[in-house]
Short mmCIF file of C-alpha atoms and ligand atoms in Angstrom, two decimals:
data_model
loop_
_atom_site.label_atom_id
_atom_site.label_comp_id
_atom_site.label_asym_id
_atom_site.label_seq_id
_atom_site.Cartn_x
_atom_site.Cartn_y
_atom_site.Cartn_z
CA UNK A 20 -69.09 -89.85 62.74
CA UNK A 21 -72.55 -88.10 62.45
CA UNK A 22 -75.24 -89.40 60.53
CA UNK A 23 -78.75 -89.37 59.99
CA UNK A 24 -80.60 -92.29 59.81
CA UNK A 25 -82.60 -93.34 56.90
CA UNK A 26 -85.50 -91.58 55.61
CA UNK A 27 -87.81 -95.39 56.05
CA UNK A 28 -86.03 -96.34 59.02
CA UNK A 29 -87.53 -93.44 60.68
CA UNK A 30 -90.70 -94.08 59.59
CA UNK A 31 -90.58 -97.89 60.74
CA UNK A 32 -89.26 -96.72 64.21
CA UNK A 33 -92.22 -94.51 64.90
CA UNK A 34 -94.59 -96.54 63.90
CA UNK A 35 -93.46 -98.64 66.43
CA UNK A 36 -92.89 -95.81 69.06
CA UNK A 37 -96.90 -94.66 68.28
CA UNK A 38 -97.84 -98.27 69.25
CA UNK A 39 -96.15 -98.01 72.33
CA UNK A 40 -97.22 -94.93 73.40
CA UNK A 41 -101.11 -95.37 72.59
CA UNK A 42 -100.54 -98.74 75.23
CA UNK A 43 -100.10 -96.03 77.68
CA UNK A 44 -102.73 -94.02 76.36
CA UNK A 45 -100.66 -91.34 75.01
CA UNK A 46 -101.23 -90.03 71.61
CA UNK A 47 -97.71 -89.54 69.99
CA UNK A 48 -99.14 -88.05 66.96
CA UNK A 49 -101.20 -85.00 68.89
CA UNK A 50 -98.12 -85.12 71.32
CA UNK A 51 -95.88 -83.30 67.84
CA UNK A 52 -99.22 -81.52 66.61
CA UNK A 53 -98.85 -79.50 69.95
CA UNK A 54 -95.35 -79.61 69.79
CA UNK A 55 -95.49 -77.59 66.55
CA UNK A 56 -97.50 -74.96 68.25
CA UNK A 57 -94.41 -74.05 71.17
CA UNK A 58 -92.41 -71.14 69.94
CA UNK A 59 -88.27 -71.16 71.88
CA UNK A 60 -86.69 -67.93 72.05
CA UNK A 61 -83.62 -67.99 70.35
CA UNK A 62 -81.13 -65.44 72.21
CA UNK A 63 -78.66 -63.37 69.47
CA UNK A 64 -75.75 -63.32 72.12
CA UNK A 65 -75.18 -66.67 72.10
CA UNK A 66 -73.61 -65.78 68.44
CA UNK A 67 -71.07 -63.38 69.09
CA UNK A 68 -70.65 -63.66 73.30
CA UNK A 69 -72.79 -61.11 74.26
CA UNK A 70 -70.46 -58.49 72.17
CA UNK A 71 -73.26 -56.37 70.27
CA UNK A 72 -72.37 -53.52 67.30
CA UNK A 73 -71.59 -50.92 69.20
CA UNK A 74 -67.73 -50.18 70.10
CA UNK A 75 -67.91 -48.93 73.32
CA UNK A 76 -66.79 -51.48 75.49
CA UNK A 77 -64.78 -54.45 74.67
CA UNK A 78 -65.86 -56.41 77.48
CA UNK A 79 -69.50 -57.40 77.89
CA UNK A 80 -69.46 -56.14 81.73
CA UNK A 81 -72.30 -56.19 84.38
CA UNK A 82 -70.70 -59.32 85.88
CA UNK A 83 -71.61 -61.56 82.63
CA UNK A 84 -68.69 -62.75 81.02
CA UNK A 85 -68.64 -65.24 78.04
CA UNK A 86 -65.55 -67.43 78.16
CA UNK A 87 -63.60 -69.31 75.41
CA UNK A 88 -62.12 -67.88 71.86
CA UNK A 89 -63.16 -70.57 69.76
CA UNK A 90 -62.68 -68.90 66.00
CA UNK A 91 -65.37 -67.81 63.86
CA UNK A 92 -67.67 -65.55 66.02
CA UNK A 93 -70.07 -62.97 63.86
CA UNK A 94 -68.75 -59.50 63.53
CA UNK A 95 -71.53 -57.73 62.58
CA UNK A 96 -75.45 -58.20 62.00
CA UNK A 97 -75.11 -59.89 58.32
CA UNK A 98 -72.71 -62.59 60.19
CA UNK A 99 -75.17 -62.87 63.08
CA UNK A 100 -78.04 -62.69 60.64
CA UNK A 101 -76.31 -65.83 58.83
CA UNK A 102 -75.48 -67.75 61.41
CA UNK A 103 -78.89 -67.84 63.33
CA UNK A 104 -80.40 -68.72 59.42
CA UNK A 105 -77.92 -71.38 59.85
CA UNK A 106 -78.87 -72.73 63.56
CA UNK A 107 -82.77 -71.90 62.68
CA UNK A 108 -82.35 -74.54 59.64
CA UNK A 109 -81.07 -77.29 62.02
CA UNK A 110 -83.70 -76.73 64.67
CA UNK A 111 -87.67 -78.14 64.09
CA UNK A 112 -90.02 -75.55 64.45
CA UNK A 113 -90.98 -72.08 64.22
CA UNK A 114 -89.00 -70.04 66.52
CA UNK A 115 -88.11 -66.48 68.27
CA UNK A 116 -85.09 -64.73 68.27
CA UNK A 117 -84.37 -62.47 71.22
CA UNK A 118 -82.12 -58.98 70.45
CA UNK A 119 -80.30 -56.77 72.95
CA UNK A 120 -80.45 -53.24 72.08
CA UNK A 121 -76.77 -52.79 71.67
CA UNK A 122 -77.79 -55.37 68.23
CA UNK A 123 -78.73 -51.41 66.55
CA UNK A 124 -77.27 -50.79 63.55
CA UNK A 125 -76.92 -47.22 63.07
CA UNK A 126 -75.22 -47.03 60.00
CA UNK A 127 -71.50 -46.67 61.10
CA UNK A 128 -72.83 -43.34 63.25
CA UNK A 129 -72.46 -43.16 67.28
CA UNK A 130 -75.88 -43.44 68.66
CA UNK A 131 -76.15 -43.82 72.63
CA UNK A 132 -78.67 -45.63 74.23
CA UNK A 133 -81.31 -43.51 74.79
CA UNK A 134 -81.37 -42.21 71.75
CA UNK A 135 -81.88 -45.60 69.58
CA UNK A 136 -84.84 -45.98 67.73
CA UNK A 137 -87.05 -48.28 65.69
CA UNK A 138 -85.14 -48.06 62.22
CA UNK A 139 -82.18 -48.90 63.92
CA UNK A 140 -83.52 -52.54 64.25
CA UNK A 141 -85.38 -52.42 60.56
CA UNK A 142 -82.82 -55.19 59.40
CA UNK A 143 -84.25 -57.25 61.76
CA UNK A 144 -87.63 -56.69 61.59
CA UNK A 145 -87.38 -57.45 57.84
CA UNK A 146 -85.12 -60.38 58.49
CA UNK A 147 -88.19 -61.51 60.60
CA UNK A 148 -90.75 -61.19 58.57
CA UNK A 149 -88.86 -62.88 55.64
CA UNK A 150 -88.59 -66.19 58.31
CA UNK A 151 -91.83 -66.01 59.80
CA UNK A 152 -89.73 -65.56 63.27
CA UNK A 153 -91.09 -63.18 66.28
CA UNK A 154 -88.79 -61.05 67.72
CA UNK A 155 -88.30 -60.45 71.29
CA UNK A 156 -86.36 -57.33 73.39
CA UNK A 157 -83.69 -56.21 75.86
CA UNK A 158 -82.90 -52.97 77.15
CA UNK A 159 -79.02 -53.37 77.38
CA UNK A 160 -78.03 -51.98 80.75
CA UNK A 161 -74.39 -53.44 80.88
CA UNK A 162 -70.91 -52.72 78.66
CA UNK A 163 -71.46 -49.13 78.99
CA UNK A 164 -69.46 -46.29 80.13
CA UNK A 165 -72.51 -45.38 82.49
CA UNK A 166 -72.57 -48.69 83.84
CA UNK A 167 -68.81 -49.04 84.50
CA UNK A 168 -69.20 -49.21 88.45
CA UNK A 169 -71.66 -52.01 88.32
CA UNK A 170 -74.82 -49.48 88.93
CA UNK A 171 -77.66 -48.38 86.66
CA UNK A 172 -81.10 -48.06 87.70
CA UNK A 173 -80.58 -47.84 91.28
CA UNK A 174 -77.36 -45.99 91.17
CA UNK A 175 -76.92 -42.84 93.81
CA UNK A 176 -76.53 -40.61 90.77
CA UNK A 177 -79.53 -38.99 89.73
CA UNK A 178 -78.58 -38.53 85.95
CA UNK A 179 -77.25 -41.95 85.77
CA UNK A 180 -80.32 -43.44 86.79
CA UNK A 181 -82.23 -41.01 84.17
CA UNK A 182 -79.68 -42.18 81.43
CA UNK A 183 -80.96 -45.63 82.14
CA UNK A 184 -84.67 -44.69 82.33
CA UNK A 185 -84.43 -43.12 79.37
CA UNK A 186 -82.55 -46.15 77.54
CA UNK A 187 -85.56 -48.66 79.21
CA UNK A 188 -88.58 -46.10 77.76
CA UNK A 189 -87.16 -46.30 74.29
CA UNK A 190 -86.09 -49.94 74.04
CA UNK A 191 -89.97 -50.45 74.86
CA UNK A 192 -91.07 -47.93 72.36
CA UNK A 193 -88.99 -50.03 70.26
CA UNK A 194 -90.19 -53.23 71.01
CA UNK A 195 -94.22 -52.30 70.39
CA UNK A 196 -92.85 -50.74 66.95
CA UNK A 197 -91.44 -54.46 66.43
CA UNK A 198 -94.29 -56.03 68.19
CA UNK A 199 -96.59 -53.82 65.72
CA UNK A 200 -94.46 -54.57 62.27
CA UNK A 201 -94.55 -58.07 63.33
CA UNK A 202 -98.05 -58.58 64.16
CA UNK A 203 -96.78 -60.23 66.96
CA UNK A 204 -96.22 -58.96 70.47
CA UNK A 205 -92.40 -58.70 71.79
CA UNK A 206 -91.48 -59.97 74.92
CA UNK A 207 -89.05 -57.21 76.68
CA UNK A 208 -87.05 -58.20 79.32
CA UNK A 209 -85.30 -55.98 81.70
CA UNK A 210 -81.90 -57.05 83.56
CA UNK A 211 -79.45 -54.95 85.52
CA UNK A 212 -76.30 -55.67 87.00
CA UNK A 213 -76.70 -53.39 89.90
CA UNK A 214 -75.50 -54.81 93.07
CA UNK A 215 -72.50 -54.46 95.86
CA UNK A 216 -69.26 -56.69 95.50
CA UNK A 217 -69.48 -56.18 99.55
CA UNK A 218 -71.79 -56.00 102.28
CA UNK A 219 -73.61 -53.03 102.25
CA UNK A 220 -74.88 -50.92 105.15
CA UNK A 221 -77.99 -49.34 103.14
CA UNK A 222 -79.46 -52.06 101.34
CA UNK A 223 -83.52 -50.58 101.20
CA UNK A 224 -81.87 -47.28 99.91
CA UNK A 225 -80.69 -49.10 96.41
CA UNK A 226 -83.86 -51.01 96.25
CA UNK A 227 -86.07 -47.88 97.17
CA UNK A 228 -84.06 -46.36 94.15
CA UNK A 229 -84.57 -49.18 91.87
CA UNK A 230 -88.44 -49.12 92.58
CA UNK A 231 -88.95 -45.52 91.66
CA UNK A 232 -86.66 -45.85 88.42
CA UNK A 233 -89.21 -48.90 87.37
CA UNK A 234 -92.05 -46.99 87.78
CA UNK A 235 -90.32 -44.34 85.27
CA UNK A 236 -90.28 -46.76 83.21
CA UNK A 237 -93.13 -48.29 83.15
CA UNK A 238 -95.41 -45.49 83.76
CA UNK A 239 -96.68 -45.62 80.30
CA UNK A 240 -98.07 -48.85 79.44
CA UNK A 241 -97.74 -51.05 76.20
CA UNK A 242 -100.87 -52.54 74.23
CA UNK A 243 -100.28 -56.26 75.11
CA UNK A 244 -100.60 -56.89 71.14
CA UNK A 245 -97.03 -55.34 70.76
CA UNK A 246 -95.24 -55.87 73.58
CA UNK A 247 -95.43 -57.44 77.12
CA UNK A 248 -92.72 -56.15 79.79
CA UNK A 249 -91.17 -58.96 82.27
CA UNK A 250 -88.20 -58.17 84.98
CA UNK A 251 -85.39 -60.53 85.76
CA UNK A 252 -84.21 -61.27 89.54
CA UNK A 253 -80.90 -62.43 90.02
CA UNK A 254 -79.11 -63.91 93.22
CA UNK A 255 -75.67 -62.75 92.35
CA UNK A 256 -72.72 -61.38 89.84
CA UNK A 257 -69.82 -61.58 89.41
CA UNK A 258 -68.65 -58.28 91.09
CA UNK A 259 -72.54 -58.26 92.97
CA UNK A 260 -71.26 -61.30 95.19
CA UNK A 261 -72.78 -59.96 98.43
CA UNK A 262 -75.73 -58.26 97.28
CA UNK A 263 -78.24 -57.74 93.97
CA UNK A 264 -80.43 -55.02 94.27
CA UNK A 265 -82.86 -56.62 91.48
CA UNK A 266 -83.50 -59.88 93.95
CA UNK A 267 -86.29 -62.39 93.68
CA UNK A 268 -88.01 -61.16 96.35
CA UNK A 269 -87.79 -57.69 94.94
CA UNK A 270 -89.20 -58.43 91.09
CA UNK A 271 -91.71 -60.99 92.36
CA UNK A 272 -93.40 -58.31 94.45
CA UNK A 273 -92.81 -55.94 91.30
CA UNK A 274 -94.08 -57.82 89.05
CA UNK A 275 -97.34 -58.82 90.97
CA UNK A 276 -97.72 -54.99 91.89
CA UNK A 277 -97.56 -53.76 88.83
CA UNK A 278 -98.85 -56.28 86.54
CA UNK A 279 -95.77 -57.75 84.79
CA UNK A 280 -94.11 -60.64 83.77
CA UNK A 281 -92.02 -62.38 85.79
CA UNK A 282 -88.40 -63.87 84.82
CA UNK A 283 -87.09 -67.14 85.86
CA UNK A 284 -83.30 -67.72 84.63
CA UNK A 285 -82.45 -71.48 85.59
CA UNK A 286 -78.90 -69.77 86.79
CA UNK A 287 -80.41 -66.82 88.86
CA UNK A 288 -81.12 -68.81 92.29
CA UNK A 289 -79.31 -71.01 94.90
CA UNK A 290 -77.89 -74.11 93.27
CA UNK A 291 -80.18 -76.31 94.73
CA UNK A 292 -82.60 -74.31 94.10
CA UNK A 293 -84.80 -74.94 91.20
CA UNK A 294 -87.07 -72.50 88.67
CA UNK A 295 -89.33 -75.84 87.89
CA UNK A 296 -90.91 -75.82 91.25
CA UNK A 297 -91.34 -71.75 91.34
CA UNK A 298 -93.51 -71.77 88.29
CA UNK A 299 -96.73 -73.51 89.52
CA UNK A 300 -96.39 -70.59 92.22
CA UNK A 301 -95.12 -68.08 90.50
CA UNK A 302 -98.34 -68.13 88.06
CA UNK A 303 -100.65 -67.91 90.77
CA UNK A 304 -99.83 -64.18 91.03
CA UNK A 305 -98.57 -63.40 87.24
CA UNK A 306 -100.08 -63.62 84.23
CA UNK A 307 -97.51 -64.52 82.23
CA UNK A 308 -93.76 -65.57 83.00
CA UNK A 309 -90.51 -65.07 80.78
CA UNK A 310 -88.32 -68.47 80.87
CA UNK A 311 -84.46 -67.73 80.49
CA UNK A 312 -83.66 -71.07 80.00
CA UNK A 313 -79.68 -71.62 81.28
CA UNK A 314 -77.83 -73.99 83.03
CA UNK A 315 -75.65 -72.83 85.86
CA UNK A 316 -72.39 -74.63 87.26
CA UNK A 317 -71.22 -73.93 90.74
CA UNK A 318 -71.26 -70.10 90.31
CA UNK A 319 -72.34 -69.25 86.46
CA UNK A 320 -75.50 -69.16 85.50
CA UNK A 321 -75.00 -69.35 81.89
CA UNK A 322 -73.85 -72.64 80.47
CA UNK A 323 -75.31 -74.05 77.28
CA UNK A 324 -78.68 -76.47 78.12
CA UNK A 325 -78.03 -80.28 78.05
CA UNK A 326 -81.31 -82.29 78.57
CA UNK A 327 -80.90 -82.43 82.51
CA UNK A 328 -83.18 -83.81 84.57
CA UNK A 329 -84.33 -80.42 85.92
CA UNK A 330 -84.36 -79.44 82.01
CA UNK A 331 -86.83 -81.76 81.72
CA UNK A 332 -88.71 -80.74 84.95
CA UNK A 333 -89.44 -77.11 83.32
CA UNK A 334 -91.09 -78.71 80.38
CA UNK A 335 -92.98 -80.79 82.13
CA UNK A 336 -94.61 -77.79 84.68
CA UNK A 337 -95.34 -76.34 81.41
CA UNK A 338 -96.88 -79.04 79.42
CA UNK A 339 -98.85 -80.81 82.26
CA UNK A 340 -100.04 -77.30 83.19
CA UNK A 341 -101.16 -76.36 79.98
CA UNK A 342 -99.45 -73.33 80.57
CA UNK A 343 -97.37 -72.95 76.91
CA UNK A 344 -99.63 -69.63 76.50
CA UNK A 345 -98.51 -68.36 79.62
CA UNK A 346 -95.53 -69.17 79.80
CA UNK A 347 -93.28 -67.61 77.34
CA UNK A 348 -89.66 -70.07 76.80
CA UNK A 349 -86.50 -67.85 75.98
CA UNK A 350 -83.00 -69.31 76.37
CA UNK A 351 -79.93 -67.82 77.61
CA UNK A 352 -76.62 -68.82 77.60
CA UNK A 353 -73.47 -67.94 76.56
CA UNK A 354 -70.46 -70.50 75.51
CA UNK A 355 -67.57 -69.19 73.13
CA UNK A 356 -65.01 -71.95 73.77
CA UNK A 357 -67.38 -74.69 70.84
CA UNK A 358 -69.01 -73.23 67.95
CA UNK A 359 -71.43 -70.81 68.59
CA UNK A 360 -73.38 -72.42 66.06
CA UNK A 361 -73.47 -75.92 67.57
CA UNK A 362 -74.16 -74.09 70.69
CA UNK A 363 -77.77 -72.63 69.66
CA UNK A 364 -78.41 -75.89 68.04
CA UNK A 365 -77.82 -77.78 71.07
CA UNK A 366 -79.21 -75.91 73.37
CA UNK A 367 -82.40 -75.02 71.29
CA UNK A 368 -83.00 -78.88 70.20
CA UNK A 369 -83.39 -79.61 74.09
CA UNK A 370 -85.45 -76.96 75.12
CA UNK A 371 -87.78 -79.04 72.43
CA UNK A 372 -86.38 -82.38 72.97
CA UNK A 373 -87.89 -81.30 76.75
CA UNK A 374 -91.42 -80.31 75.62
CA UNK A 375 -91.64 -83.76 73.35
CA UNK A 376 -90.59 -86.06 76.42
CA UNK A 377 -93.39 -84.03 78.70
CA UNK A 378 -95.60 -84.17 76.40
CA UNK A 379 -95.91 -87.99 75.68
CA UNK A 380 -96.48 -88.33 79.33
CA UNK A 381 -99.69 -89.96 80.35
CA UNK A 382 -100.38 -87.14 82.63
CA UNK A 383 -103.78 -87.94 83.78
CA UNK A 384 -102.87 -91.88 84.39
CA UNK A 385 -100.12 -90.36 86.86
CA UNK A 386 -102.40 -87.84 88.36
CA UNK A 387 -104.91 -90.11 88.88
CA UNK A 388 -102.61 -92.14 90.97
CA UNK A 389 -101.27 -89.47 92.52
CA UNK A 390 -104.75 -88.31 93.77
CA UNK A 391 -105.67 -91.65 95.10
CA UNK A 392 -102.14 -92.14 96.97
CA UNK A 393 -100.63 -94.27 95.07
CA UNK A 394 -97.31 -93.19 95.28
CA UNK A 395 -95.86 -96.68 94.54
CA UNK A 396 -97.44 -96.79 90.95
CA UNK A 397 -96.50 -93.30 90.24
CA UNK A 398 -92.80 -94.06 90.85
CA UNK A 399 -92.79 -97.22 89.04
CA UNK A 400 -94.67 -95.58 85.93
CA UNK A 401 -92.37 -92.58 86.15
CA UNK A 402 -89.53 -94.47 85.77
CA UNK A 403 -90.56 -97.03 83.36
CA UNK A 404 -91.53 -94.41 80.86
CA UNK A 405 -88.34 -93.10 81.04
CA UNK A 406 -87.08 -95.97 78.40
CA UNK A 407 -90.42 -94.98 76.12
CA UNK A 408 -89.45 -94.49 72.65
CA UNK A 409 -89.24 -90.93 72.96
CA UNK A 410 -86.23 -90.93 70.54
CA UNK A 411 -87.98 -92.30 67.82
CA UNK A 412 -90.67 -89.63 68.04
CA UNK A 413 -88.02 -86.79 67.96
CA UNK A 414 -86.28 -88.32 65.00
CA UNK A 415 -89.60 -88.77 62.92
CA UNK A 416 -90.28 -84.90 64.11
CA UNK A 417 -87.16 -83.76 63.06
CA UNK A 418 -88.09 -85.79 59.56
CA UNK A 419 -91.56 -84.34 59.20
CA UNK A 420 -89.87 -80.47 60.20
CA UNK A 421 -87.38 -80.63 57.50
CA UNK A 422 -84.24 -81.09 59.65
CA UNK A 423 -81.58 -82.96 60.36
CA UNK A 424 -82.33 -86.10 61.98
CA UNK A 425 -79.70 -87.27 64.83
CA UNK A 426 -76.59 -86.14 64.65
CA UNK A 427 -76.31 -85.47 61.02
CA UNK A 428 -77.09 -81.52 61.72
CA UNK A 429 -73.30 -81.63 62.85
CA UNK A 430 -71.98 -82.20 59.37
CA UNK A 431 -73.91 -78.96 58.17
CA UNK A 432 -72.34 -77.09 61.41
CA UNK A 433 -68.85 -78.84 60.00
CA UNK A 434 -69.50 -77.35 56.45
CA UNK A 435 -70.77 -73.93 57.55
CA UNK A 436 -67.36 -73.79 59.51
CA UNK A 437 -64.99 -74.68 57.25
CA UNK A 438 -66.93 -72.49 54.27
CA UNK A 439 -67.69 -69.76 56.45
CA UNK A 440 -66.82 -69.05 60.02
CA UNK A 441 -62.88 -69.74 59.30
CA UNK A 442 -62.96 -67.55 56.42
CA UNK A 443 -63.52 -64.78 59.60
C1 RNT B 521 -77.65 -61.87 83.20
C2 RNT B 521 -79.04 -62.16 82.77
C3 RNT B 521 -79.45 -61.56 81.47
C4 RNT B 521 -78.38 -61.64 80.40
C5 RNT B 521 -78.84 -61.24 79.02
C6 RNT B 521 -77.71 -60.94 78.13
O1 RNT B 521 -77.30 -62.53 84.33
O2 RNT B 521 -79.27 -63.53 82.76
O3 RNT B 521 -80.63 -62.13 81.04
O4 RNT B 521 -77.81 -62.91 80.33
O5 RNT B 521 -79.76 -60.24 79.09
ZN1 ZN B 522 -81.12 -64.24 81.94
#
């Protein structure tokens, strides 16, 4: 049922495809050149539903809930460790791969959260280094007894909040220690679940709050070479249904303030609401913006990415832009009812698949036109280019990467599952 084509076949076809694309003026071979260059942001959660090593909480909590018991999911960092080695080997590229802090392995011993620290990750880091991946960060402010009534940085509770302070400072001392031992700066991301399940009366109070815990933790700045801080918005949680203290409007105004990056989840916003057409704005005012890649459905945020229409729309603000150095692509989602496996693969061949399709656009044809009014050619360009050999050009990539071309990546998932994950 899954193959890959053969090795000449995919030669033949883009040979073909290059023709067509250097018609339009497009260069299909520079097109994969740059392609190359575009590091995705593999998330660990996606390989054991956002469970981590620690055994506080059996639940992940703070409202995000992976769904499904499909067999097989890793039980410890050597499993996860495994199983990303086997997703990373089906995906072309060089890639990222994005911890939590509850990922620490301390050696059997109870170790809370603000009091983790850098050799607690040293499996990774040399894991890492021995793939030639960069490493990206998460404070984990969720599935914690301290975070049980859905607050953490804003909560009323003064120690709380200081718990959580204290947890934020040290994942981003350990994220410049990775960003250092890497030679490559880490991307740390900060999410909370705080918000009210019902209206509240005091809404500028929690906000107020969640302002001066930020500045806590950010009052010490990173060297830019190790690590770069971003904050996530959300529009609502399950269990934050009527208001999210971390809003858009709050971490845009944040982030501009105080010289971060800003965090676009596809799932965070209105459903008609879209993170393609916030990013041309959003990096009028940032530097540098965090992607978390997602797809929501009605009210989750978090399904895994199919190669949607507004999929393609964030690759192509990024490529037509030129923005791929500002604009940093992480994914997140979170799907344990299919193989976790097939789940990273999928996702993480879009994101790409994505950035190919935008990038044999002929931009400046379509800008041109564009610029002159012509909104009759742009449509009917648009949409004939849409039946491009773009496929071809993927499958040749996927050749020249070492991968799987097609489908035939789903036999290795097959083997992997009935050698591995059901031995579980
Ligand atoms: C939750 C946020 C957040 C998490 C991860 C695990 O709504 O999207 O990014 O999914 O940090
Ligand atoms: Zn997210």
């Amino acid at each position: 049922m899954f193959t890959s084509p053969k090795e000449s076949l995919v030669e033949k076809s883009f040979a073909n495809a290059k023709e067509s694309y250097a018609a339009i003026g497009v260069d299909a071979d520079a097109a994969i050149a740059r392609l190359a260059g575009i590091p995705v942001s593999l998330h660990c959660w996606q390989g054991d539903d956002v469970g981590g090593f620690e055994s506080l909480s059996a639940a992940s909590g703070g409202g995000i809930q992976a769904t499904g018991n499909y067999p097989g999911k890793a039980r410890g960092p050597e499993q996860l460790r495994a199983d990303a080695d086997k997703a990373l080997s089906l995906i072309p590229g060089k890639h990222r791969f994005n911890l939590h802090a509850m990922y620490a392995e301390t050696d059997g011993k109870k170790v809370d959260r603000d009091a983790l620290q850098p050799e607690h990750f040293q499996n990774w880091i040399d894991w890492a280094k021995q793939n030639g991946l960069g490493i990206d960060f998460n404070p984990s402010c969720f599935a914690h007894p301290k975070a049980d009534d859905g607050f953490t940085l804003s909560h009323y509770d003064a120690d709380t909040r200081k718990f959580w302070i204290d947890h934020c400072i040290i994942s981003r001392k350990i994220a410049e220690h990775i960003g250092r031992e890497l030679g490559n700066p880490c991307v740390t991301n900060l999410w909370i679940p705080d918000g009210f399940k019902d209206i509240p009366v005091d809404r500028y109070r929690s906000r107020e709050l969640l302002l001066e815990s930020l500045d806590a933790v950010y009052a010490v700045r990173s060297d830019p070479k190790e690590n770069l801080d971003a904050v996530e918005s959300k529009l609502f949680g399950i269990g934050s249904e009527s208001c999210v203290i971390g809003s858009h409007e709050f971490y845009m105004g944040y982030a501009i303030s105080r010289n971060l990056l800003l965090t676009l989840d596809a799932g965070h916003f209105h459903p008609t609401e879209v993170i393609s057409d916030k990013l041309s704005s959003a990096l009028l005012y940032v530097g540098e913006i965090l992607l978390h890649v997602s797809r929501g459905v009605r009210w989750d945020s978090d399904h895994v990415v199919i190669l949607s229409d507004e999929l393609r729309a964030i690759a192509e603000e990024i490529i037509r832009g030129g923005f791929e150095n500002r604009v940093h692509i992480g994914l997140d989602f979170f799907d344990a009812s299919i193989n976790r496996l097939a789940a990273w693969v999928i996702g993480t061949r879009n994101m790409i698949r994505a950035l190919l399709i935008a990038l044999l656009e002929p931009t400046d044809t379509l800008r041109a036109l564009e610029k002159e009014g012509n909104y009759t050619a742009r449509l009917a360009l648009l949409e004939e280019i849409k039946s491009l050999p773009w496929g071809a050009v993927w499958d040749y990539y996927c050749l020249k990467q070492g991968v799987p071309v097609g489908s035939g990546w789903m036999n290795d998932v097959l083997k992997y599952e009935e050698e591995v994950l059901s031995k579980r």
